[in-house]
Amino acid sequence: MAIDPRRTLPAVERVVALLGGLPQPMLVDCAREAVDAARELVEHGEAVTLDTVVADAAARVAHRRAEQLRRVVNATGVLLHTNLGRAPLGANAIREVADVAGGYSNLEYRMDSGERGSRHDHAGSLLARACGADAGIVVNNNAAAVLLSLGALARERSVIVSRGELVEIGGGFRVPEIMAESGCRLVEVGTTNRTRIADYERAVGPDTALLLKVHASNYRMVGFVESTPVDELARLGPPVMVDAGSGLLDETTPWLDHRPPWLRDEPGVRQAIEAGASLVTFSGDKLLGGPQAGIIVGTKEAVATIARHPLARAMRADKLTLALLQSVTSAYLSGDATQIPLWRMATTPVDDLRARAEVIARAIPGLEVVDTEAVAGGGSLPGLTIPSIGVAVTVADPDALRARLREREVIARVDEGLLVCDLRTVEPEDDGLLAEALRASCG
Ligand SMILES: *Cc1c(COP(=O)(O)O)cnc(C)c1O
């Protein structure tokens, strides 16, 4: 009588006992999948051993571990890489959030009177102070901030927008769709490339709730273009709302020694408020360099109306976000951007990057130091590049090398057949890790 070849299959428990690195139920899933795959092989007349089944299960464990959320080294040169979590947070912010997160907090509690307080009293009012507005609140992200603001201030009424600003930001954020979702009526004025004050003026009527200006963010129009600045719009009467998107807090960048040329004409939140905007919304994790959040600053009245809207409850920011924003905003207010990794990385002198690149390149044969161009990313500053330095390798198959680096937590880029690790987005303390990954992957 023939022996059933399936008898040679190891028991799932036996395979599990040889695995590690994930919670038990996930190890069992991986072991079961490997045993099932082995059974198929056996049924097709192939031989399996305990070792091959365990190796298959271990590969499945490794794959699942790789999919878990974890830290990576961003060597792409894209500072606000949306897929890599946009802005990294500084040590101060992490320390402060850890303190708040590790215990109870006065999130909605007034320490002076012992009465119920508001979560907008902390980061929201600090952010308002930092950009010269009367009041501020924080919601989950800027998409939510825009939706909520329009819903609270313009539902079933008209909102006037330039045709040149009916943009798609990416990730499914299209201005006309968000407006429709909020229940307001979109009134388009002007043309794609030119919208004048007279275009807005003609459209203003008793039904007008807001004049909306949207920062084009991820694209740039050049040539025969004209748009109407906030101060002119503010003179027309209806309140002006600005979706500033990337959220450069202040055009004059008082937290830096000098304004970097690559910021070019990026508009500031403070300047929009000064020009008379009643409301400005922006992201927490773009040029602010903080956590994912949507920040709304403006007049007391507008912000209070928004805070009272039922959707505000559905979109409110959590205590971790608020603690991080409080720390980041304090850094701006004290004029110390060295605490904000985004600005520290963005303004590191090229010579410093070159010195680090030379150390890495010296240690690994085949590596060369190259001039590169980093970008802000995150839908901000399109077409503008930040001079940078990288280490590069010429290999037959740069994509394969890029994949090997990914196995070691390093995300590189391929430029014209060259594998490049841009140092502008790499924290100096990660240089060793980067060098080790390159050494292991190039060898
Ligand atoms: C990025 C951006 C958004 C969306 O912001 P999130 O914080 O990613 O939700 C909305 N409007 C503009 C103009 C943007 O640039």
Short mmCIF file of C-alpha atoms and ligand atoms in Angstrom, two decimals:
data_model
loop_
_atom_site.label_atom_id
_atom_site.label_comp_id
_atom_site.label_asym_id
_atom_site.label_seq_id
_atom_site.Cartn_x
_atom_site.Cartn_y
_atom_site.Cartn_z
CA MET A 1 0.00 0.00 0.00
CA ALA A 2 1.39 3.41 -1.01
CA ILE A 3 2.22 5.82 1.78
CA ASP A 4 0.16 9.01 1.60
CA PRO A 5 2.77 11.63 0.64
CA ARG A 6 0.85 14.22 2.62
CA ARG A 7 2.05 12.39 5.73
CA THR A 8 5.42 13.98 5.12
CA LEU A 9 3.95 17.43 5.77
CA PRO A 10 4.95 18.95 9.10
CA ALA A 11 2.21 19.90 11.54
CA VAL A 12 1.37 23.62 11.67
CA GLU A 13 2.29 23.77 15.39
CA ARG A 14 5.71 22.36 14.65
CA VAL A 15 6.38 25.12 12.09
CA VAL A 16 5.00 27.82 14.40
CA ALA A 17 7.39 26.72 17.13
CA LEU A 18 10.29 27.62 14.83
CA LEU A 19 9.00 31.09 13.95
CA GLY A 20 9.10 34.42 15.78
CA GLY A 21 8.77 38.15 15.36
CA LEU A 22 4.99 38.50 15.15
CA PRO A 23 2.06 37.88 17.52
CA GLN A 24 1.19 34.17 17.78
CA PRO A 25 -2.02 34.23 15.68
CA MET A 26 -0.14 35.81 12.76
CA LEU A 27 2.64 33.20 13.04
CA VAL A 28 -0.06 30.52 12.90
CA ASP A 29 -1.49 32.15 9.73
CA CYS A 30 1.95 32.15 8.08
CA ALA A 31 2.68 28.54 9.13
CA ARG A 32 -0.72 27.39 7.87
CA GLU A 33 -0.22 29.12 4.52
CA ALA A 34 3.22 27.52 4.15
CA VAL A 35 1.88 24.05 5.01
CA ASP A 36 -1.00 24.53 2.54
CA ALA A 37 1.45 25.57 -0.17
CA ALA A 38 3.60 22.53 0.64
CA ARG A 39 0.54 20.26 0.36
CA GLU A 40 -0.04 21.53 -3.18
CA LEU A 41 3.58 20.78 -4.05
CA VAL A 42 3.32 17.27 -2.63
CA GLU A 43 0.14 16.64 -4.60
CA HIS A 44 2.05 17.55 -7.72
CA GLY A 45 4.66 14.97 -6.83
CA GLU A 46 7.30 17.33 -5.45
CA ALA A 47 9.27 16.68 -2.31
CA VAL A 48 9.09 18.95 0.70
CA THR A 49 11.07 18.94 3.91
CA LEU A 50 10.52 20.59 7.27
CA ASP A 51 13.28 23.06 6.34
CA THR A 52 11.63 24.18 3.10
CA VAL A 53 8.26 24.64 4.81
CA VAL A 54 9.83 26.63 7.66
CA ALA A 55 11.77 28.76 5.16
CA ASP A 56 8.53 29.50 3.27
CA ALA A 57 6.72 30.36 6.52
CA ALA A 58 9.62 32.59 7.64
CA ALA A 59 9.48 34.45 4.30
CA ARG A 60 5.76 35.04 4.87
CA VAL A 61 6.52 36.35 8.37
CA ALA A 62 9.16 38.69 6.93
CA HIS A 63 6.70 39.94 4.32
CA ARG A 64 4.05 40.71 6.94
CA ARG A 65 6.57 42.42 9.16
CA ALA A 66 7.63 44.58 6.22
CA GLU A 67 4.05 45.73 5.80
CA GLN A 68 3.73 46.94 9.38
CA LEU A 69 3.99 50.68 9.98
CA ARG A 70 7.56 51.51 10.92
CA ARG A 71 10.36 53.95 10.47
CA VAL A 72 12.25 54.21 7.17
CA VAL A 73 15.14 56.31 5.91
CA ASN A 74 13.91 58.81 3.31
CA ALA A 75 16.74 59.13 0.77
CA THR A 76 14.44 60.39 -2.01
CA GLY A 77 15.21 64.08 -1.53
CA VAL A 78 11.46 64.79 -1.30
CA LEU A 79 11.11 66.60 2.03
CA LEU A 80 7.33 66.26 2.39
CA HIS A 81 6.88 62.84 0.82
CA THR A 82 3.18 62.09 1.34
CA ASN A 83 3.70 58.33 1.01
CA LEU A 84 6.49 58.46 3.60
CA GLY A 85 4.42 60.36 6.16
CA ARG A 86 5.21 63.98 5.13
CA ALA A 87 6.95 65.98 7.89
CA PRO A 88 9.12 64.20 10.49
CA LEU A 89 8.74 65.52 14.04
CA GLY A 90 11.47 66.87 16.27
CA ALA A 91 12.75 65.55 19.58
CA ASN A 92 11.04 68.30 21.60
CA ALA A 93 7.65 67.60 20.05
CA ILE A 94 8.08 63.85 20.60
CA ARG A 95 9.02 64.43 24.24
CA GLU A 96 6.01 66.65 24.84
CA VAL A 97 3.56 64.31 23.13
CA ALA A 98 4.97 61.37 25.09
CA ASP A 99 4.33 63.27 28.32
CA VAL A 100 0.73 64.07 27.40
CA ALA A 101 0.04 60.64 25.91
CA GLY A 102 1.46 58.73 28.87
CA GLY A 103 -1.11 60.06 31.30
CA TYR A 104 -4.22 62.18 31.65
CA SER A 105 -4.22 65.76 30.44
CA ASN A 106 -6.21 68.98 30.65
CA LEU A 107 -7.46 68.40 27.10
CA GLU A 108 -10.93 69.79 27.84
CA TYR A 109 -10.48 70.86 31.41
CA ARG A 110 -9.84 74.32 32.83
CA MET A 111 -7.12 74.12 35.43
CA ASP A 112 -8.04 77.53 36.95
CA SER A 113 -11.73 76.87 37.62
CA GLY A 114 -11.94 73.06 37.42
CA GLU A 115 -14.68 73.41 34.83
CA ARG A 116 -15.05 71.90 31.42
CA GLY A 117 -12.75 73.58 28.87
CA SER A 118 -12.25 73.37 25.13
CA ARG A 119 -9.62 71.44 23.20
CA HIS A 120 -9.27 74.49 20.97
CA ASP A 121 -7.81 76.51 23.86
CA HIS A 122 -4.35 74.99 23.43
CA ALA A 123 -2.84 74.53 19.94
CA GLY A 124 -5.69 76.35 18.19
CA SER A 125 -5.17 79.64 19.99
CA LEU A 126 -1.37 79.30 19.87
CA LEU A 127 -1.51 78.83 16.11
CA ALA A 128 -3.78 81.85 15.79
CA ARG A 129 -1.23 83.87 17.78
CA ALA A 130 1.61 82.64 15.55
CA CYS A 131 -0.04 83.91 12.37
CA GLY A 132 -1.69 87.02 13.75
CA ALA A 133 -5.28 85.74 13.71
CA ASP A 134 -7.90 86.18 16.45
CA ALA A 135 -8.84 82.51 16.83
CA GLY A 136 -7.99 79.05 15.57
CA ILE A 137 -9.15 75.45 15.69
CA VAL A 138 -7.57 72.20 14.62
CA VAL A 139 -9.23 69.34 12.75
CA ASN A 140 -8.03 66.08 11.25
CA ASN A 141 -6.49 67.39 8.02
CA ASN A 142 -6.80 70.31 5.64
CA ALA A 143 -9.32 68.52 3.42
CA ALA A 144 -11.56 68.33 6.52
CA ALA A 145 -10.80 71.96 7.36
CA VAL A 146 -12.01 73.13 3.94
CA LEU A 147 -15.08 70.90 3.96
CA LEU A 148 -16.03 71.97 7.48
CA SER A 149 -15.43 75.68 6.87
CA LEU A 150 -17.55 75.70 3.72
CA GLY A 151 -20.26 73.59 5.35
CA ALA A 152 -20.44 75.82 8.41
CA LEU A 153 -20.26 79.19 6.66
CA ALA A 154 -21.75 78.68 3.21
CA ARG A 155 -24.21 75.79 3.20
CA GLU A 156 -26.95 76.41 0.61
CA ARG A 157 -25.36 79.70 -0.29
CA SER A 158 -22.94 80.84 -3.01
CA VAL A 159 -19.15 80.68 -2.89
CA ILE A 160 -17.27 82.54 -5.61
CA VAL A 161 -14.06 80.95 -6.92
CA SER A 162 -11.75 81.74 -9.82
CA ARG A 163 -11.75 79.14 -12.62
CA GLY A 164 -7.97 79.11 -12.30
CA GLU A 165 -8.26 77.80 -8.75
CA LEU A 166 -10.64 74.88 -9.28
CA VAL A 167 -7.73 72.53 -8.84
CA GLU A 168 -7.15 68.92 -7.91
CA ILE A 169 -4.62 68.68 -5.10
CA GLY A 170 -4.06 64.93 -5.28
CA GLY A 171 -5.35 62.02 -3.29
CA GLY A 172 -8.86 62.77 -4.54
CA PHE A 173 -9.11 66.35 -3.28
CA ARG A 174 -10.84 68.31 -6.03
CA VAL A 175 -12.04 71.76 -5.08
CA PRO A 176 -15.39 71.58 -6.99
CA GLU A 177 -16.17 68.18 -5.44
CA ILE A 178 -15.36 69.30 -1.90
CA MET A 179 -17.56 72.34 -2.45
CA ALA A 180 -20.45 70.20 -3.68
CA GLU A 181 -19.97 67.87 -0.70
CA SER A 182 -20.18 70.82 1.71
CA GLY A 183 -23.56 71.84 0.28
CA CYS A 184 -22.51 75.26 -0.97
CA ARG A 185 -23.12 76.58 -4.48
CA LEU A 186 -20.02 77.06 -6.59
CA VAL A 187 -19.97 80.25 -8.63
CA GLU A 188 -17.07 80.15 -11.12
CA VAL A 189 -15.61 83.43 -12.30
CA GLY A 190 -12.84 84.48 -14.69
CA THR A 191 -10.90 82.13 -16.92
CA THR A 192 -8.30 79.43 -16.31
CA ASN A 193 -5.40 81.86 -16.65
CA ARG A 194 -6.86 85.23 -15.70
CA THR A 195 -9.36 86.33 -13.09
CA ARG A 196 -9.72 90.02 -12.26
CA ILE A 197 -11.37 91.83 -9.38
CA ALA A 198 -14.17 92.89 -11.76
CA ASP A 199 -15.00 89.21 -12.36
CA TYR A 200 -15.60 88.69 -8.65
CA GLU A 201 -17.39 92.00 -8.29
CA ARG A 202 -19.94 91.11 -10.97
CA ALA A 203 -20.70 87.78 -9.27
CA VAL A 204 -21.21 89.14 -5.74
CA GLY A 205 -24.86 89.18 -4.67
CA PRO A 206 -27.08 88.87 -1.59
CA ASP A 207 -26.62 85.09 -1.73
CA THR A 208 -22.81 85.26 -1.58
CA ALA A 209 -21.49 83.60 1.58
CA LEU A 210 -17.77 83.61 0.79
CA LEU A 211 -15.10 84.54 -1.71
CA LEU A 212 -12.77 81.54 -1.82
CA LYS A 213 -9.13 81.60 -2.83
CA VAL A 214 -7.35 78.28 -3.28
CA HIS A 215 -3.59 77.97 -3.34
CA ALA A 216 -2.79 76.10 -6.56
CA SER A 217 -0.20 74.13 -4.56
CA ASN A 218 0.96 71.42 -6.92
CA TYR A 219 1.02 73.27 -10.20
CA ARG A 220 2.16 76.60 -11.48
CA MET A 221 0.88 78.76 -14.28
CA VAL A 222 3.29 81.00 -16.14
CA GLY A 223 2.87 83.49 -18.96
CA PHE A 224 -0.32 85.46 -19.55
CA VAL A 225 -1.72 85.02 -16.07
CA GLU A 226 -3.49 87.24 -13.57
CA SER A 227 -5.10 86.53 -10.25
CA THR A 228 -6.67 88.80 -7.68
CA PRO A 229 -4.84 89.24 -4.37
CA VAL A 230 -6.61 88.76 -1.03
CA ASP A 231 -6.53 92.45 -0.07
CA GLU A 232 -8.50 93.42 -3.18
CA LEU A 233 -11.03 90.66 -2.60
CA ALA A 234 -11.43 91.70 1.03
CA ARG A 235 -12.64 95.14 -0.11
CA LEU A 236 -15.62 93.62 -1.95
CA GLY A 237 -17.63 92.95 1.21
CA PRO A 238 -18.26 89.22 1.65
CA PRO A 239 -15.78 87.37 3.89
CA VAL A 240 -12.73 85.93 2.14
CA MET A 241 -11.66 82.36 2.84
CA VAL A 242 -8.21 81.18 1.76
CA ASP A 243 -7.27 77.52 1.39
CA ALA A 244 -3.54 78.06 1.79
CA GLY A 245 -2.76 74.35 1.51
CA SER A 246 0.94 74.09 2.25
CA GLY A 247 0.68 76.57 5.12
CA LEU A 248 3.85 78.59 5.15
CA LEU A 249 3.18 80.39 8.43
CA ASP A 250 4.87 83.67 7.47
CA GLU A 251 6.32 84.74 4.12
CA THR A 252 9.19 86.52 5.84
CA THR A 253 10.29 83.27 7.59
CA PRO A 254 11.42 85.05 10.81
CA TRP A 255 12.44 81.63 12.20
CA LEU A 256 15.27 81.44 9.61
CA ASP A 257 18.36 83.61 9.16
CA HIS A 258 17.15 84.52 5.71
CA ARG A 259 14.35 83.52 3.39
CA PRO A 260 15.53 80.62 1.18
CA PRO A 261 15.34 81.52 -2.54
CA TRP A 262 13.54 78.27 -3.36
CA LEU A 263 10.48 79.50 -1.44
CA ARG A 264 10.12 82.10 -4.18
CA ASP A 265 6.59 83.54 -4.06
CA GLU A 266 5.03 80.98 -1.70
CA PRO A 267 2.25 82.91 0.11
CA GLY A 268 2.16 83.06 3.91
CA VAL A 269 -0.78 82.48 6.25
CA ARG A 270 0.06 85.61 8.26
CA GLN A 271 0.04 87.73 5.10
CA ALA A 272 -3.38 86.35 4.08
CA ILE A 273 -4.76 87.34 7.51
CA GLU A 274 -3.10 90.76 7.30
CA ALA A 275 -4.60 91.24 3.84
CA GLY A 276 -8.05 90.80 5.35
CA ALA A 277 -8.93 87.11 4.96
CA SER A 278 -11.62 86.12 7.48
CA LEU A 279 -10.47 82.54 7.40
CA VAL A 280 -7.36 80.63 6.33
CA THR A 281 -7.06 76.84 6.28
CA PHE A 282 -3.83 74.87 5.88
CA SER A 283 -2.20 71.50 6.55
CA GLY A 284 -0.28 70.71 9.72
CA ASP A 285 2.17 68.40 7.97
CA LYS A 286 3.24 70.41 4.94
CA LEU A 287 5.39 73.54 5.27
CA LEU A 288 4.40 73.92 8.93
CA GLY A 289 6.45 70.77 9.58
CA GLY A 290 4.08 69.31 12.16
CA PRO A 291 1.70 66.35 12.46
CA GLN A 292 -1.18 65.61 10.09
CA ALA A 293 -3.83 68.19 10.89
CA GLY A 294 -6.08 70.77 9.33
CA ILE A 295 -5.68 74.22 10.84
CA ILE A 296 -8.33 76.90 10.60
CA VAL A 297 -7.45 80.42 11.72
CA GLY A 298 -9.45 83.60 11.34
CA THR A 299 -11.89 85.94 12.99
CA LYS A 300 -13.43 84.98 16.35
CA GLU A 301 -16.88 84.91 14.80
CA ALA A 302 -16.00 82.67 11.83
CA VAL A 303 -14.00 80.25 13.97
CA ALA A 304 -16.77 80.07 16.61
CA THR A 305 -19.37 79.30 13.92
CA ILE A 306 -17.15 76.52 12.60
CA ALA A 307 -16.48 75.12 16.09
CA ARG A 308 -20.25 74.91 16.76
CA HIS A 309 -21.00 72.99 13.55
CA PRO A 310 -21.89 69.29 14.13
CA LEU A 311 -19.20 68.20 11.65
CA ALA A 312 -16.53 69.82 13.86
CA ARG A 313 -17.13 67.05 16.38
CA ALA A 314 -16.63 64.40 13.69
CA MET A 315 -13.40 65.94 12.47
CA ARG A 316 -11.79 67.10 15.70
CA ALA A 317 -8.08 66.53 16.29
CA ASP A 318 -6.96 64.17 19.04
CA LYS A 319 -4.80 65.07 22.04
CA LEU A 320 -1.64 63.66 20.44
CA THR A 321 -1.99 65.92 17.42
CA LEU A 322 -2.79 68.90 19.64
CA ALA A 323 0.23 68.25 21.86
CA LEU A 324 2.53 67.99 18.83
CA LEU A 325 1.11 71.15 17.25
CA GLN A 326 1.49 73.02 20.54
CA SER A 327 5.18 72.13 20.60
CA VAL A 328 5.77 72.94 16.92
CA THR A 329 3.95 76.27 17.22
CA SER A 330 5.95 77.18 20.33
CA ALA A 331 9.12 76.60 18.33
CA TYR A 332 7.90 79.07 15.68
CA LEU A 333 6.88 81.61 18.30
CA SER A 334 10.31 81.45 19.90
CA GLY A 335 11.90 81.82 16.45
CA ASP A 336 13.76 78.54 16.76
CA ALA A 337 13.29 76.44 13.65
CA THR A 338 16.17 74.13 14.58
CA GLN A 339 13.55 72.19 16.53
CA ILE A 340 11.55 71.60 13.36
CA PRO A 341 13.17 68.84 11.27
CA LEU A 342 11.59 70.09 8.03
CA TRP A 343 13.32 73.49 8.27
CA ARG A 344 16.53 72.02 9.66
CA MET A 345 16.73 69.61 6.70
CA ALA A 346 15.57 72.15 4.12
CA THR A 347 18.20 74.71 5.14
CA THR A 348 21.23 72.49 5.83
CA PRO A 349 24.12 74.05 3.85
CA VAL A 350 25.11 72.07 0.75
CA ASP A 351 28.69 71.87 2.06
CA ASP A 352 27.51 70.03 5.17
CA LEU A 353 25.67 67.54 3.00
CA ARG A 354 28.76 67.13 0.81
CA ALA A 355 30.96 66.40 3.81
CA ARG A 356 28.56 63.68 4.98
CA ALA A 357 28.31 62.23 1.47
CA GLU A 358 32.10 62.06 1.21
CA VAL A 359 32.32 60.07 4.45
CA ILE A 360 29.77 57.57 3.13
CA ALA A 361 31.31 57.37 -0.35
CA ARG A 362 34.84 56.87 0.98
CA ALA A 363 33.75 53.80 2.91
CA ILE A 364 32.06 52.03 0.01
CA PRO A 365 33.75 51.24 -3.32
CA GLY A 366 31.76 52.28 -6.39
CA LEU A 367 29.92 55.13 -4.67
CA GLU A 368 30.29 58.68 -5.93
CA VAL A 369 29.21 62.05 -4.54
CA VAL A 370 26.78 63.83 -6.86
CA ASP A 371 24.96 67.17 -7.00
CA THR A 372 21.22 66.62 -6.80
CA GLU A 373 18.02 68.58 -6.57
CA ALA A 374 15.75 68.03 -3.59
CA VAL A 375 12.13 69.20 -3.62
CA ALA A 376 9.63 70.28 -0.98
CA GLY A 377 6.96 67.82 -2.15
CA GLY A 378 3.59 67.37 -0.49
CA GLY A 379 1.97 69.43 -3.21
CA SER A 380 3.97 72.54 -2.40
CA LEU A 381 6.42 74.62 -4.43
CA PRO A 382 5.97 72.92 -7.81
CA GLY A 383 8.93 73.24 -10.13
CA LEU A 384 11.16 74.66 -7.40
CA THR A 385 14.20 72.69 -6.35
CA ILE A 386 16.56 72.87 -3.41
CA PRO A 387 20.24 72.33 -4.27
CA SER A 388 21.36 69.13 -2.61
CA ILE A 389 23.97 66.38 -2.49
CA GLY A 390 23.65 62.63 -2.76
CA VAL A 391 25.65 59.46 -3.07
CA ALA A 392 25.13 57.57 -6.32
CA VAL A 393 25.92 54.15 -7.72
CA THR A 394 26.07 53.14 -11.37
CA VAL A 395 24.69 49.63 -11.70
CA ALA A 396 23.19 47.60 -14.53
CA ASP A 397 19.84 47.35 -12.75
CA PRO A 398 19.27 50.34 -10.45
CA ASP A 399 15.67 49.29 -9.73
CA ALA A 400 16.88 45.96 -8.34
CA LEU A 401 19.34 47.80 -6.10
CA ARG A 402 16.56 50.13 -5.01
CA ALA A 403 14.49 47.08 -4.02
CA ARG A 404 17.41 45.63 -2.03
CA LEU A 405 17.77 48.93 -0.19
CA ARG A 406 14.07 48.85 0.65
CA GLU A 407 14.65 45.56 2.44
CA ARG A 408 16.95 47.57 4.68
CA GLU A 409 14.47 50.39 5.31
CA VAL A 410 16.13 52.79 2.86
CA ILE A 411 13.97 54.47 0.21
CA ALA A 412 16.23 55.72 -2.59
CA ARG A 413 15.45 57.14 -6.03
CA VAL A 414 16.56 56.30 -9.56
CA ASP A 415 17.67 59.26 -11.70
CA GLU A 416 18.53 58.60 -15.35
CA GLY A 417 19.69 55.05 -14.66
CA LEU A 418 21.66 56.08 -11.58
CA LEU A 419 20.68 54.98 -8.10
CA VAL A 420 20.76 58.08 -5.90
CA CYS A 421 20.46 58.52 -2.14
CA ASP A 422 19.81 62.21 -1.50
CA LEU A 423 21.20 63.33 1.86
CA ARG A 424 18.95 66.37 2.30
CA THR A 425 16.13 64.20 3.63
CA VAL A 426 18.35 61.86 5.66
CA GLU A 427 18.85 62.66 9.34
CA PRO A 428 22.62 62.78 10.05
CA GLU A 429 22.19 60.10 12.73
CA ASP A 430 20.87 57.79 10.00
CA ASP A 431 24.01 58.14 7.86
CA GLY A 432 25.48 54.99 9.43
CA LEU A 433 22.34 53.02 8.69
CA LEU A 434 22.31 54.31 5.11
CA ALA A 435 25.99 53.44 4.60
CA GLU A 436 25.47 49.96 6.02
CA ALA A 437 22.46 49.36 3.75
CA LEU A 438 24.44 50.55 0.71
CA ARG A 439 27.44 48.40 1.62
CA ALA A 440 25.26 45.29 2.05
CA SER A 441 23.16 45.93 -1.07
CA CYS A 442 25.92 46.94 -3.49
CA GLY A 443 28.19 44.04 -2.58
C1 LIG B 1 -2.64 69.67 0.51
C2 LIG B 1 -3.80 70.55 0.26
C3 LIG B 1 -5.06 70.19 0.73
C4 LIG B 1 -5.29 68.92 1.48
O1 LIG B 1 -4.63 68.97 2.72
P1 LIG B 1 -4.49 67.64 3.63
O2 LIG B 1 -3.92 68.14 4.90
O3 LIG B 1 -3.58 66.73 2.88
O4 LIG B 1 -5.85 67.08 3.79
C5 LIG B 1 -6.11 71.04 0.49
N1 LIG B 1 -5.94 72.20 -0.20
C6 LIG B 1 -4.72 72.57 -0.67
C7 LIG B 1 -4.61 73.87 -1.41
C8 LIG B 1 -3.61 71.76 -0.45
O5 LIG B 1 -2.41 72.14 -0.91
#
